[in-house]
Coordinates of C-alpha atoms and ligand atoms in Angstrom, one line a residue:
M1 CA -20.7 -28.8 31.6
E2 CA -20.1 -30.0 28.1
R3 CA -16.6 -30.9 29.1
E4 CA -17.7 -32.8 32.2
I5 CA -20.2 -34.8 30.2
R6 CA -17.6 -35.6 27.6
K7 CA -15.2 -36.7 30.3
A8 CA -17.8 -39.0 31.9
I9 CA -18.7 -40.5 28.5
D10 CA -15.0 -41.1 27.6
E11 CA -14.5 -42.9 30.8
V12 CA -17.5 -45.1 30.2
L13 CA -16.4 -45.8 26.6
H14 CA -13.0 -46.8 28.0
K15 CA -14.5 -49.1 30.6
L16 CA -16.9 -50.7 28.1
K17 CA -14.1 -51.0 25.6
L18 CA -16.2 -49.2 23.0
A19 CA -14.2 -47.5 20.3
V20 CA -15.9 -44.3 19.1
E21 CA -13.8 -42.0 17.0
S22 CA -15.7 -38.8 17.4
Y23 CA -19.1 -37.8 18.7
V24 CA -20.8 -34.6 19.7
V25 CA -22.1 -33.2 23.0
E26 CA -24.3 -30.2 22.3
R27 CA -27.2 -28.1 23.4
P28 CA -30.3 -29.4 21.7
R29 CA -32.1 -26.8 19.7
E30 CA -35.5 -27.5 21.2
E31 CA -36.6 -27.3 24.7
G32 CA -37.6 -30.7 26.3
H33 CA -34.7 -32.6 25.0
G34 CA -32.6 -32.1 28.0
D35 CA -29.9 -29.5 28.4
W36 CA -27.2 -31.3 26.5
A37 CA -27.5 -34.3 24.1
S38 CA -25.0 -36.7 22.7
N39 CA -25.0 -38.9 19.6
V40 CA -22.2 -41.1 21.1
A41 CA -24.4 -44.3 20.8
L42 CA -25.2 -43.5 17.1
V43 CA -21.7 -43.5 15.8
G44 CA -19.8 -46.7 14.8
A45 CA -21.1 -50.2 14.7
G46 CA -23.7 -51.9 16.8
N47 CA -27.3 -51.4 17.8
P48 CA -27.5 -47.7 18.9
I49 CA -30.3 -48.3 21.4
E50 CA -28.5 -51.2 23.1
K51 CA -25.3 -49.2 23.2
A52 CA -27.1 -46.2 24.6
E53 CA -28.6 -48.4 27.4
K54 CA -25.2 -49.7 28.3
I55 CA -23.6 -46.3 28.3
V56 CA -26.4 -44.8 30.3
S57 CA -26.4 -47.5 33.0
E58 CA -22.7 -46.9 33.4
L59 CA -23.1 -43.2 33.5
K60 CA -25.6 -43.6 36.3
N61 CA -22.8 -44.8 38.5
S62 CA -20.5 -41.9 37.7
D63 CA -19.8 -38.7 39.4
L64 CA -21.6 -36.8 36.7
M65 CA -24.9 -37.8 38.3
K66 CA -24.2 -35.3 41.0
S67 CA -24.9 -32.5 38.5
L68 CA -27.8 -34.2 36.8
D69 CA -31.5 -34.3 37.3
G70 CA -32.0 -37.0 34.7
I71 CA -30.5 -38.9 31.8
E72 CA -32.6 -40.3 29.1
I73 CA -32.4 -42.2 25.8
A74 CA -34.4 -40.5 23.0
G75 CA -35.2 -41.2 19.4
P76 CA -32.9 -43.5 17.6
G77 CA -30.3 -43.5 20.4
F78 CA -29.5 -40.0 21.5
I79 CA -28.6 -39.6 25.1
N80 CA -30.1 -36.5 26.7
F81 CA -28.8 -35.0 29.9
T82 CA -30.9 -32.7 32.2
I83 CA -29.0 -30.6 34.6
K84 CA -30.0 -30.0 38.2
T85 CA -31.4 -26.5 38.9
E86 CA -28.8 -26.1 41.7
W87 CA -26.1 -26.3 39.1
W88 CA -27.7 -23.5 37.1
V89 CA -28.0 -21.4 40.2
E90 CA -24.3 -21.8 41.0
R91 CA -23.6 -21.0 37.4
L92 CA -25.6 -17.8 37.6
Q93 CA -23.5 -16.7 40.6
E94 CA -20.3 -17.6 38.8
I95 CA -21.4 -15.6 35.7
V96 CA -22.2 -12.5 37.8
K97 CA -18.8 -12.8 39.5
Q98 CA -17.0 -12.8 36.2
G99 CA -18.9 -9.6 35.2
K100 CA -17.5 -8.0 32.2
D101 CA -15.1 -10.9 31.5
W102 CA -17.9 -13.4 31.0
G103 CA -17.8 -14.5 27.4
S104 CA -14.3 -13.4 26.7
G105 CA -11.8 -15.9 25.6
D106 CA -8.1 -16.4 25.3
W107 CA -7.9 -18.8 22.4
G108 CA -6.5 -16.0 20.3
K109 CA -3.7 -15.2 22.7
G110 CA -0.4 -14.5 20.9
R111 CA -2.0 -14.2 17.5
Q112 CA -2.7 -11.1 15.4
V113 CA -5.4 -10.5 12.9
L114 CA -5.4 -7.7 10.3
I115 CA -8.9 -6.7 9.4
E116 CA -9.4 -4.6 6.3
Y117 CA -12.8 -2.9 6.3
S118 CA -14.8 0.1 5.1
S119 CA -12.5 1.0 2.2
P120 CA -14.6 3.7 0.5
N121 CA -13.6 5.3 -2.8
I122 CA -12.2 8.8 -3.1
A123 CA -14.3 11.4 -5.0
K124 CA -17.4 9.2 -4.6
N125 CA -20.1 9.2 -1.9
F126 CA -19.6 6.7 0.9
S127 CA -22.0 4.0 -0.3
V128 CA -24.3 1.8 1.7
G129 CA -21.9 -1.1 0.8
H130 CA -19.1 0.7 2.5
L131 CA -21.4 1.3 5.4
R132 CA -22.0 -2.5 5.6
S133 CA -18.3 -3.2 5.4
T134 CA -17.6 -0.7 8.2
I135 CA -20.3 -2.1 10.5
I136 CA -19.6 -5.8 9.9
G137 CA -15.8 -5.3 9.9
Q138 CA -15.8 -3.5 13.2
S139 CA -18.0 -6.1 14.8
I140 CA -15.8 -8.9 13.6
R141 CA -12.8 -7.0 14.9
N142 CA -14.5 -6.5 18.3
L143 CA -15.2 -10.3 18.4
F144 CA -11.6 -11.2 17.7
E145 CA -10.4 -8.8 20.3
F146 CA -12.7 -10.2 22.9
S147 CA -11.3 -13.7 22.1
G148 CA -7.8 -12.6 23.0
W149 CA -6.5 -11.7 19.5
K150 CA -4.5 -8.7 18.8
T151 CA -6.2 -6.8 16.0
V152 CA -5.1 -4.2 13.5
G153 CA -7.4 -2.3 11.2
D154 CA -6.7 -1.0 7.8
N155 CA -9.0 1.1 5.7
H156 CA -8.0 0.4 2.1
L157 CA -9.1 3.6 0.5
G158 CA -9.8 3.5 -3.3
D159 CA -7.6 6.5 -4.2
W160 CA -6.1 5.2 -7.4
G161 CA -7.2 4.0 -10.8
T162 CA -8.3 5.3 -14.2
Q163 CA -11.4 7.0 -12.7
F164 CA -9.0 9.7 -11.4
G165 CA -7.9 10.2 -15.0
M166 CA -11.5 11.1 -15.8
I167 CA -11.9 13.5 -13.0
I168 CA -8.7 15.3 -13.8
A169 CA -9.6 15.5 -17.4
A170 CA -13.0 16.9 -16.6
V171 CA -11.6 19.4 -14.2
E172 CA -9.0 20.6 -16.8
E173 CA -11.6 20.7 -19.5
G174 CA -14.0 22.9 -17.6
G175 CA -11.4 24.9 -15.8
L176 CA -13.0 23.9 -12.6
D177 CA -11.9 24.2 -9.0
L178 CA -12.4 21.0 -7.1
S179 CA -12.0 22.7 -3.8
E180 CA -15.2 24.5 -4.4
M181 CA -17.1 21.2 -5.1
T182 CA -18.8 18.8 -2.8
V183 CA -17.9 15.1 -3.0
E184 CA -21.3 14.5 -4.5
E185 CA -20.5 17.0 -7.3
M186 CA -17.2 15.3 -7.9
E187 CA -19.0 12.0 -8.3
R188 CA -21.4 13.5 -10.7
L189 CA -18.5 15.1 -12.7
Y190 CA -17.1 11.6 -13.0
V191 CA -20.4 10.0 -13.9
E192 CA -21.1 12.6 -16.6
Y193 CA -17.6 12.5 -18.1
N194 CA -17.7 8.7 -18.2
Q195 CA -21.1 8.9 -20.0
R196 CA -19.7 11.2 -22.6
A197 CA -16.5 9.3 -23.0
K198 CA -18.5 6.2 -24.0
E199 CA -19.4 8.0 -27.2
D200 CA -16.3 10.1 -27.6
E201 CA -13.0 8.4 -28.1
S202 CA -11.0 11.6 -27.7
L203 CA -12.4 12.1 -24.1
R204 CA -11.3 8.6 -23.3
E205 CA -7.8 9.3 -24.6
K206 CA -7.6 12.5 -22.5
A207 CA -8.6 10.7 -19.4
K208 CA -6.0 8.0 -20.0
E209 CA -3.4 10.6 -20.7
A210 CA -4.3 12.4 -17.4
F211 CA -4.0 9.2 -15.4
V212 CA -0.6 8.5 -16.9
R213 CA 0.4 12.0 -15.8
L214 CA -0.9 11.3 -12.4
E215 CA 1.1 8.1 -12.2
Q216 CA 4.2 9.9 -13.3
G217 CA 3.8 12.5 -10.6
D218 CA 2.8 15.5 -12.7
E219 CA 2.1 18.4 -10.3
G220 CA -1.1 19.7 -11.8
A221 CA -2.7 16.2 -11.9
R222 CA -1.4 15.5 -8.4
S223 CA -2.8 18.6 -6.9
I224 CA -6.3 17.9 -8.3
W225 CA -6.1 14.4 -7.0
Q226 CA -5.0 15.6 -3.5
V227 CA -7.9 18.0 -3.2
A228 CA -10.3 15.1 -4.0
I229 CA -8.6 13.0 -1.3
D230 CA -8.8 15.7 1.4
K231 CA -12.4 16.6 0.7
S232 CA -13.5 13.0 0.6
K233 CA -11.6 12.0 3.7
A234 CA -13.2 14.9 5.6
D235 CA -16.6 13.6 4.5
F236 CA -15.8 10.0 5.5
E237 CA -14.6 11.3 8.9
K238 CA -18.1 12.6 9.7
I239 CA -19.6 9.1 9.0
Y240 CA -16.9 7.4 11.1
K241 CA -17.6 9.7 13.9
Q242 CA -21.3 9.1 13.8
L243 CA -20.7 5.4 13.7
G244 CA -18.1 5.5 16.5
V245 CA -15.6 3.8 14.3
E246 CA -11.9 4.5 14.2
I247 CA -9.6 2.6 11.9
E248 CA -6.0 3.3 12.7
H249 CA -4.5 2.7 9.3
A250 CA -5.7 4.1 6.0
Y251 CA -3.1 3.1 3.4
G252 CA -4.9 3.8 0.2
E253 CA -4.3 2.0 -3.0
S254 CA -2.0 4.8 -4.1
F255 CA 0.3 4.0 -1.2
Y256 CA 1.4 0.8 -3.0
E257 CA 2.8 2.4 -6.2
E258 CA 6.4 1.6 -5.3
E259 CA 5.5 -1.8 -4.0
M260 CA 3.8 -2.7 -7.3
K261 CA 7.2 -2.5 -9.0
E262 CA 8.5 -5.0 -6.5
V263 CA 5.6 -7.2 -7.2
I264 CA 6.1 -7.2 -10.9
R265 CA 9.8 -7.8 -10.5
E266 CA 9.3 -10.7 -8.1
V267 CA 6.5 -12.4 -10.2
K268 CA 8.8 -12.3 -13.2
E269 CA 11.8 -13.5 -11.2
K270 CA 9.9 -16.5 -9.9
G271 CA 8.9 -17.3 -13.5
L272 CA 5.2 -16.8 -12.8
A273 CA 4.6 -14.0 -15.3
R274 CA 3.9 -14.3 -19.0
E275 CA 3.0 -12.0 -21.8
S276 CA -0.4 -12.2 -23.3
E277 CA -1.5 -9.8 -26.1
G278 CA 0.8 -7.1 -24.9
A279 CA -0.3 -7.5 -21.3
L280 CA 1.6 -9.1 -18.4
V281 CA -0.5 -11.9 -16.8
M282 CA -0.1 -14.5 -14.1
D283 CA -1.6 -18.0 -14.3
L284 CA -3.4 -18.9 -11.1
G285 CA -4.5 -22.5 -11.5
D286 CA -7.7 -23.8 -9.8
G287 CA -9.7 -23.0 -12.9
L288 CA -9.3 -19.3 -12.1
P289 CA -9.0 -16.7 -14.9
V290 CA -5.5 -15.3 -15.3
G291 CA -4.5 -12.4 -13.1
M292 CA -3.8 -9.2 -15.0
L293 CA -0.6 -7.6 -13.7
V294 CA 0.0 -4.9 -16.3
K295 CA -2.4 -3.9 -19.0
S296 CA -1.4 -3.6 -22.6
D297 CA -1.3 0.2 -22.2
G298 CA 1.2 -0.1 -19.4
G299 CA -1.2 0.7 -16.6
T300 CA -1.2 -1.3 -13.4
T301 CA -4.4 -2.9 -12.1
Y302 CA -6.5 -3.4 -9.0
F303 CA -5.2 -6.9 -8.9
T304 CA -1.6 -5.8 -8.8
R305 CA -2.4 -3.3 -6.1
D306 CA -3.9 -6.0 -4.0
L307 CA -0.8 -8.2 -4.5
A308 CA 1.3 -5.2 -3.5
T309 CA -0.8 -4.7 -0.4
V310 CA -0.4 -8.3 0.8
R311 CA 3.4 -8.2 0.0
Y312 CA 3.8 -5.0 2.0
R313 CA 1.7 -6.2 5.0
S314 CA 3.4 -9.5 5.1
R315 CA 6.8 -7.9 5.6
T316 CA 6.0 -4.9 7.7
Q317 CA 6.3 -4.9 11.5
G318 CA 2.9 -4.2 13.0
L319 CA 0.9 -5.2 10.0
K320 CA 2.3 -8.7 9.6
S321 CA -0.4 -11.0 11.0
D322 CA -1.4 -14.6 11.4
L323 CA -4.7 -13.9 9.7
Y324 CA -5.9 -11.4 7.1
V325 CA -9.6 -10.7 6.9
Y326 CA -11.1 -8.6 4.1
E327 CA -14.6 -7.3 4.6
V328 CA -15.7 -6.4 1.0
G329 CA -18.8 -6.8 -1.1
G330 CA -19.6 -10.2 -2.6
E331 CA -19.3 -8.9 -6.1
Q332 CA -15.5 -9.0 -5.6
S333 CA -15.4 -12.7 -4.7
L334 CA -13.6 -13.7 -7.8
H335 CA -11.1 -10.9 -7.5
F336 CA -10.2 -12.1 -4.0
K337 CA -10.0 -15.7 -5.1
Q338 CA -7.4 -14.6 -7.7
V339 CA -5.5 -12.5 -5.3
F340 CA -5.4 -15.2 -2.6
A341 CA -4.3 -17.8 -5.1
A342 CA -1.6 -15.5 -6.4
V343 CA 0.0 -14.6 -3.1
D344 CA -0.1 -18.2 -2.0
K345 CA 1.8 -19.2 -5.2
L346 CA 4.2 -16.4 -4.5
G347 CA 4.7 -17.7 -1.0
W348 CA 3.9 -14.4 0.8
V349 CA 0.9 -15.5 2.8
K350 CA -0.7 -19.0 2.8
R351 CA -4.2 -19.3 1.3
D352 CA -5.6 -20.5 4.6
N353 CA -4.7 -17.3 6.4
L354 CA -6.6 -15.1 4.0
V355 CA -10.4 -14.6 4.3
H356 CA -12.8 -12.7 2.3
V357 CA -15.9 -12.0 4.3
A358 CA -18.3 -11.1 1.5
H359 CA -21.3 -9.0 2.2
G360 CA -24.5 -8.9 0.2
M361 CA -26.2 -5.8 -1.3
V362 CA -28.4 -3.5 0.7
L363 CA -31.4 -2.2 -1.2
G364 CA -33.5 0.8 -0.5
E365 CA -37.0 0.6 0.8
D366 CA -38.3 0.4 -2.8
G367 CA -36.2 -2.7 -3.3
K368 CA -33.9 -0.9 -5.7
K369 CA -30.3 0.0 -5.5
M370 CA -29.9 3.1 -3.3
S371 CA -28.9 5.9 -5.6
T372 CA -30.0 9.4 -6.5
R373 CA -31.7 10.3 -9.7
K374 CA -28.5 11.6 -11.1
G375 CA -26.9 8.2 -10.8
T376 CA -24.7 9.0 -7.9
G377 CA -24.8 7.2 -4.5
V378 CA -27.2 8.3 -1.8
R379 CA -25.4 10.4 0.7
M380 CA -25.0 8.1 3.7
A381 CA -24.4 11.0 6.2
E382 CA -27.8 12.4 5.3
W383 CA -29.4 9.0 5.3
L384 CA -28.1 8.4 8.8
D385 CA -29.2 11.8 9.9
E386 CA -32.7 11.0 8.8
I387 CA -32.8 7.8 10.8
V388 CA -31.4 9.5 13.9
K389 CA -34.1 12.1 13.5
R390 CA -36.8 9.4 13.5
A391 CA -35.1 7.8 16.4
G392 CA -35.7 11.1 18.3
E393 CA -39.4 10.2 18.3
I394 CA -38.6 7.1 20.3
N395 CA -36.0 8.7 22.5
K396 CA -35.3 12.4 22.3
H397 CA -32.4 12.2 24.8
S398 CA -30.4 9.5 23.0
A399 CA -31.6 9.8 19.4
E400 CA -28.1 9.2 18.0
M401 CA -27.5 6.1 20.0
V402 CA -30.9 4.6 19.2
G403 CA -30.8 5.6 15.5
I404 CA -27.3 4.4 14.8
G405 CA -27.9 1.3 17.0
A406 CA -31.0 0.6 14.9
V407 CA -29.0 0.8 11.6
K408 CA -26.2 -1.4 13.0
F409 CA -28.5 -4.0 14.4
F410 CA -30.6 -4.2 11.3
D411 CA -27.4 -4.8 9.3
L412 CA -25.9 -7.3 11.7
K413 CA -29.0 -9.4 12.2
H414 CA -28.5 -10.5 8.6
S415 CA -25.7 -12.8 7.9
P416 CA -23.0 -10.9 6.0
V417 CA -23.6 -12.8 2.7
T418 CA -27.3 -12.1 2.6
A419 CA -28.7 -9.1 0.7
Y420 CA -31.5 -7.2 2.3
R421 CA -33.8 -4.4 1.9
F422 CA -33.3 -1.7 4.5
D423 CA -36.5 -0.8 6.2
Q424 CA -36.2 2.2 8.6
E425 CA -39.5 1.6 10.3
E426 CA -38.7 -2.0 11.0
A427 CA -35.2 -1.1 12.2
L428 CA -36.6 1.3 14.7
R429 CA -39.5 -0.8 16.0
L430 CA -39.4 -1.0 19.8
D431 CA -41.5 -4.2 19.7
G432 CA -39.6 -6.1 16.9
Y433 CA -36.4 -7.9 16.2
S434 CA -34.5 -4.6 16.4
G435 CA -31.6 -2.8 18.1
P436 CA -34.0 -0.5 20.0
Y437 CA -35.8 -3.5 21.4
V438 CA -32.6 -5.0 22.8
Q439 CA -31.5 -1.5 24.1
Y440 CA -34.8 -1.1 25.8
A441 CA -34.6 -4.5 27.6
T442 CA -31.0 -3.6 28.7
V443 CA -32.2 -0.3 30.1
R444 CA -35.0 -2.0 32.0
A445 CA -32.7 -4.5 33.5
R446 CA -30.2 -1.9 34.4
R447 CA -32.8 0.2 36.1
I448 CA -33.5 -2.7 38.5
I449 CA -29.9 -2.9 39.4
D450 CA -29.5 0.8 39.7
T451 CA -32.5 1.2 42.0
S452 CA -31.7 -1.6 44.4
S453 CA -28.8 -2.1 46.7
E454 CA -26.0 -4.5 45.8
V455 CA -26.6 -8.1 46.8
N456 CA -23.7 -9.9 48.4
Q457 CA -22.0 -12.1 45.7
D458 CA -21.7 -15.1 48.0
I459 CA -25.2 -15.1 49.3
S460 CA -26.9 -18.5 49.1
L461 CA -29.7 -18.4 46.6
R462 CA -32.9 -20.2 46.4
K463 CA -32.6 -23.6 44.6
N464 CA -35.9 -24.0 42.9
L465 CA -36.4 -22.1 39.6
D466 CA -39.4 -21.0 37.5
I467 CA -39.3 -21.8 33.9
E468 CA -38.8 -18.2 32.8
E469 CA -35.8 -17.9 35.2
V470 CA -34.2 -21.1 33.9
R471 CA -34.5 -19.9 30.4
V472 CA -32.7 -16.7 31.1
I473 CA -29.9 -18.4 33.0
K474 CA -29.4 -21.0 30.3
L475 CA -29.0 -18.3 27.8
L476 CA -26.5 -16.4 30.0
D477 CA -24.5 -19.6 30.3
K478 CA -24.4 -20.0 26.5
F479 CA -22.9 -16.5 25.8
P480 CA -19.2 -17.6 25.5
E481 CA -20.1 -20.3 23.0
V482 CA -22.0 -17.8 20.9
V483 CA -19.1 -15.4 20.9
K484 CA -16.7 -18.0 19.8
E485 CA -18.9 -19.3 17.1
A486 CA -19.7 -15.8 15.8
T487 CA -15.9 -15.1 15.7
L488 CA -14.9 -18.3 14.0
D489 CA -17.7 -18.1 11.5
Y490 CA -17.2 -14.3 10.9
S491 CA -20.9 -14.1 11.7
P492 CA -21.9 -11.3 14.0
N493 CA -25.5 -12.2 13.1
L494 CA -25.2 -15.2 15.5
L495 CA -24.6 -12.7 18.3
A496 CA -27.4 -10.4 17.1
D497 CA -29.8 -13.4 17.3
Y498 CA -28.5 -14.2 20.7
V499 CA -28.9 -10.8 22.3
F500 CA -32.3 -10.6 20.9
D501 CA -33.3 -14.0 22.4
L502 CA -31.8 -13.0 25.7
A503 CA -33.6 -9.6 25.7
K504 CA -36.9 -11.4 24.9
S505 CA -36.4 -14.1 27.6
F506 CA -35.7 -11.3 30.0
N507 CA -38.8 -9.5 29.1
D508 CA -40.9 -12.7 29.4
F509 CA -39.4 -13.2 32.8
Y510 CA -39.9 -9.6 33.9
S511 CA -43.5 -9.6 32.9
K512 CA -44.2 -12.5 35.2
H513 CA -41.9 -12.0 38.2
R514 CA -40.9 -9.1 40.4
V515 CA -37.3 -8.6 41.3
I516 CA -38.1 -6.0 44.0
D517 CA -41.3 -6.5 45.9
E518 CA -42.4 -3.9 48.3
G519 CA -38.9 -2.7 48.7
E520 CA -37.5 -6.2 49.2
V521 CA -35.0 -7.5 46.7
E522 CA -35.3 -11.2 45.7
P523 CA -31.6 -12.2 45.5
L524 CA -31.8 -14.8 42.8
R525 CA -33.7 -12.5 40.5
W526 CA -31.4 -9.7 41.3
F527 CA -28.5 -11.9 40.2
L528 CA -30.4 -12.7 37.1
A529 CA -31.0 -9.1 36.2
K530 CA -27.4 -8.3 36.9
G531 CA -26.2 -11.0 34.6
V532 CA -28.6 -9.9 31.9
V533 CA -27.3 -6.3 32.1
E534 CA -23.7 -7.4 31.8
V535 CA -24.3 -9.7 28.9
L536 CA -26.6 -7.5 26.9
E537 CA -24.2 -4.5 27.3
Q538 CA -21.3 -6.6 26.4
G539 CA -23.1 -8.3 23.5
L540 CA -24.4 -5.0 22.1
G541 CA -20.9 -3.5 22.6
L542 CA -19.4 -6.3 20.4
L543 CA -21.9 -5.3 17.7
G544 CA -20.8 -1.7 18.1
I545 CA -24.0 -0.6 19.7
G546 CA -24.3 1.5 22.8
V547 CA -27.0 1.6 25.4
P548 CA -28.8 4.8 26.3
E549 CA -29.1 6.0 29.9
R550 CA -32.8 5.8 29.8
M551 CA -35.4 4.9 27.2
Ligands
LIG1 N1 -12.5 0.5 -2.6 C1 -13.0 -0.8 -3.0 C2 -14.5 -0.6 -3.5 O1 -15.2 0.2 -3.0 C3 -13.0 -1.8 -2.0 C4 -11.6 -2.2 -1.6 C5 -11.5 -3.6 -1.1 N2 -10.3 -4.0 -0.6 C6 -9.3 -4.5 -1.4 N3 -8.2 -4.8 -0.8 N4 -9.4 -4.6 -2.7 O2 -15.0 -1.4 -4.3

């Protein structure tokens, strides 16, 4: 409809010889301002009201009127369009016909996006920040896929760096066997060693030396490191399974060891490296601090590993993409600005094709960072189990789907950048802005469809609509726009808002109207319920949330 309105306006502008560079046609936020509104009379020179009157009187002679119930001038010169109910009814039929395809797009056709998400650290508990990255990253990925993009996922595991020097040193010092330890114990080992090393220079030296041995391929060091990787990965797997997330690639930081040498060679060759106090650095411009390529002790850095990652991806079949999205906590924003500036300078990937989707912190119910008394991270697997257990009180048949759905929805209803306090009770509330609320509405709508016989798709439907019906249909109609905006803005929260609104409108509708009355199906309402099931299932699916059989 937006396109049709635009076309009609353009024709009128042409006829009236009015030059307007750009104007908007959009759905007004509030009810009662028509179904679409345009600011066309407000842009450019001339009296807006007079212009609006001229435009409107021309529009009244146009074909557009066939779809309109009314056209009005409002406020300082907005033109509001109200669409005929017949049009909405036809629209509903069209939406139901499209079924699962409704909302999908093809604007991404022929393009590939690489999404890097989750990226937990080896020998450390999977943190709530990694949980966020996993949930948001997956949802963004689903959105791109639904818009026609080819997507590739890479889990950039933190399996390299000086912390491994500490773990190795601690293991060697205590004659420990890592394979006997849990990941949580490994993390504690690191935390404690790090504590002691703050006061004891010799421990720091030992750790440094151990990391150098690791980098040089020393067998003892490598085998300790390998055990840490295997154990951690097995732990992470449990969480991915629970979340229903699979990321096809997991090149960890260590994978880029060789590539880092190429990076340093190329940066030097291009004349972009310089020495500074024994270290090798790169100037980045834009007021950014220099990027540290090699430390004065000869060790490589997180920065260099990220450059190596981009270099590798940009020249590897299957990974090379049109767009690279990083879902990583906001505390690394400066780091990514530096990395993106550097690779742009090096000519590997253009700055515009790199995006850091930064997420805010998640705090525990007490408003503090989620961590154990020992200073290690809370065990996410146990935390998830606890929520699933509570979800069992709402739905004992699908506790997993409801509990995990509640976590995901609670996360995704916040825009990625916002920090929030996780509240289990609120996340599980059946009567709140929650995953279970939307799941429940979906189950209700589906039950209507499942217990009635299929209505012929081409049946002619009643043309008058009640307000609750119109509201639902208008929302169904809006779905593709929401998907597109959520994708372009990297904001699954827009979709979470939307599915909640739709669920709520459906519940309002359902509390006032019967779809099946004394065994008789009312066709229009049946279509409406059908459309709601399709869109809610699809919308929740894009958020990574399933719908239980019953609730
Ligand atoms: N492992 C890192 C961390 O937990 C996140 C990795 C982010 N990705 C990257 N390419 N640097 O902090």
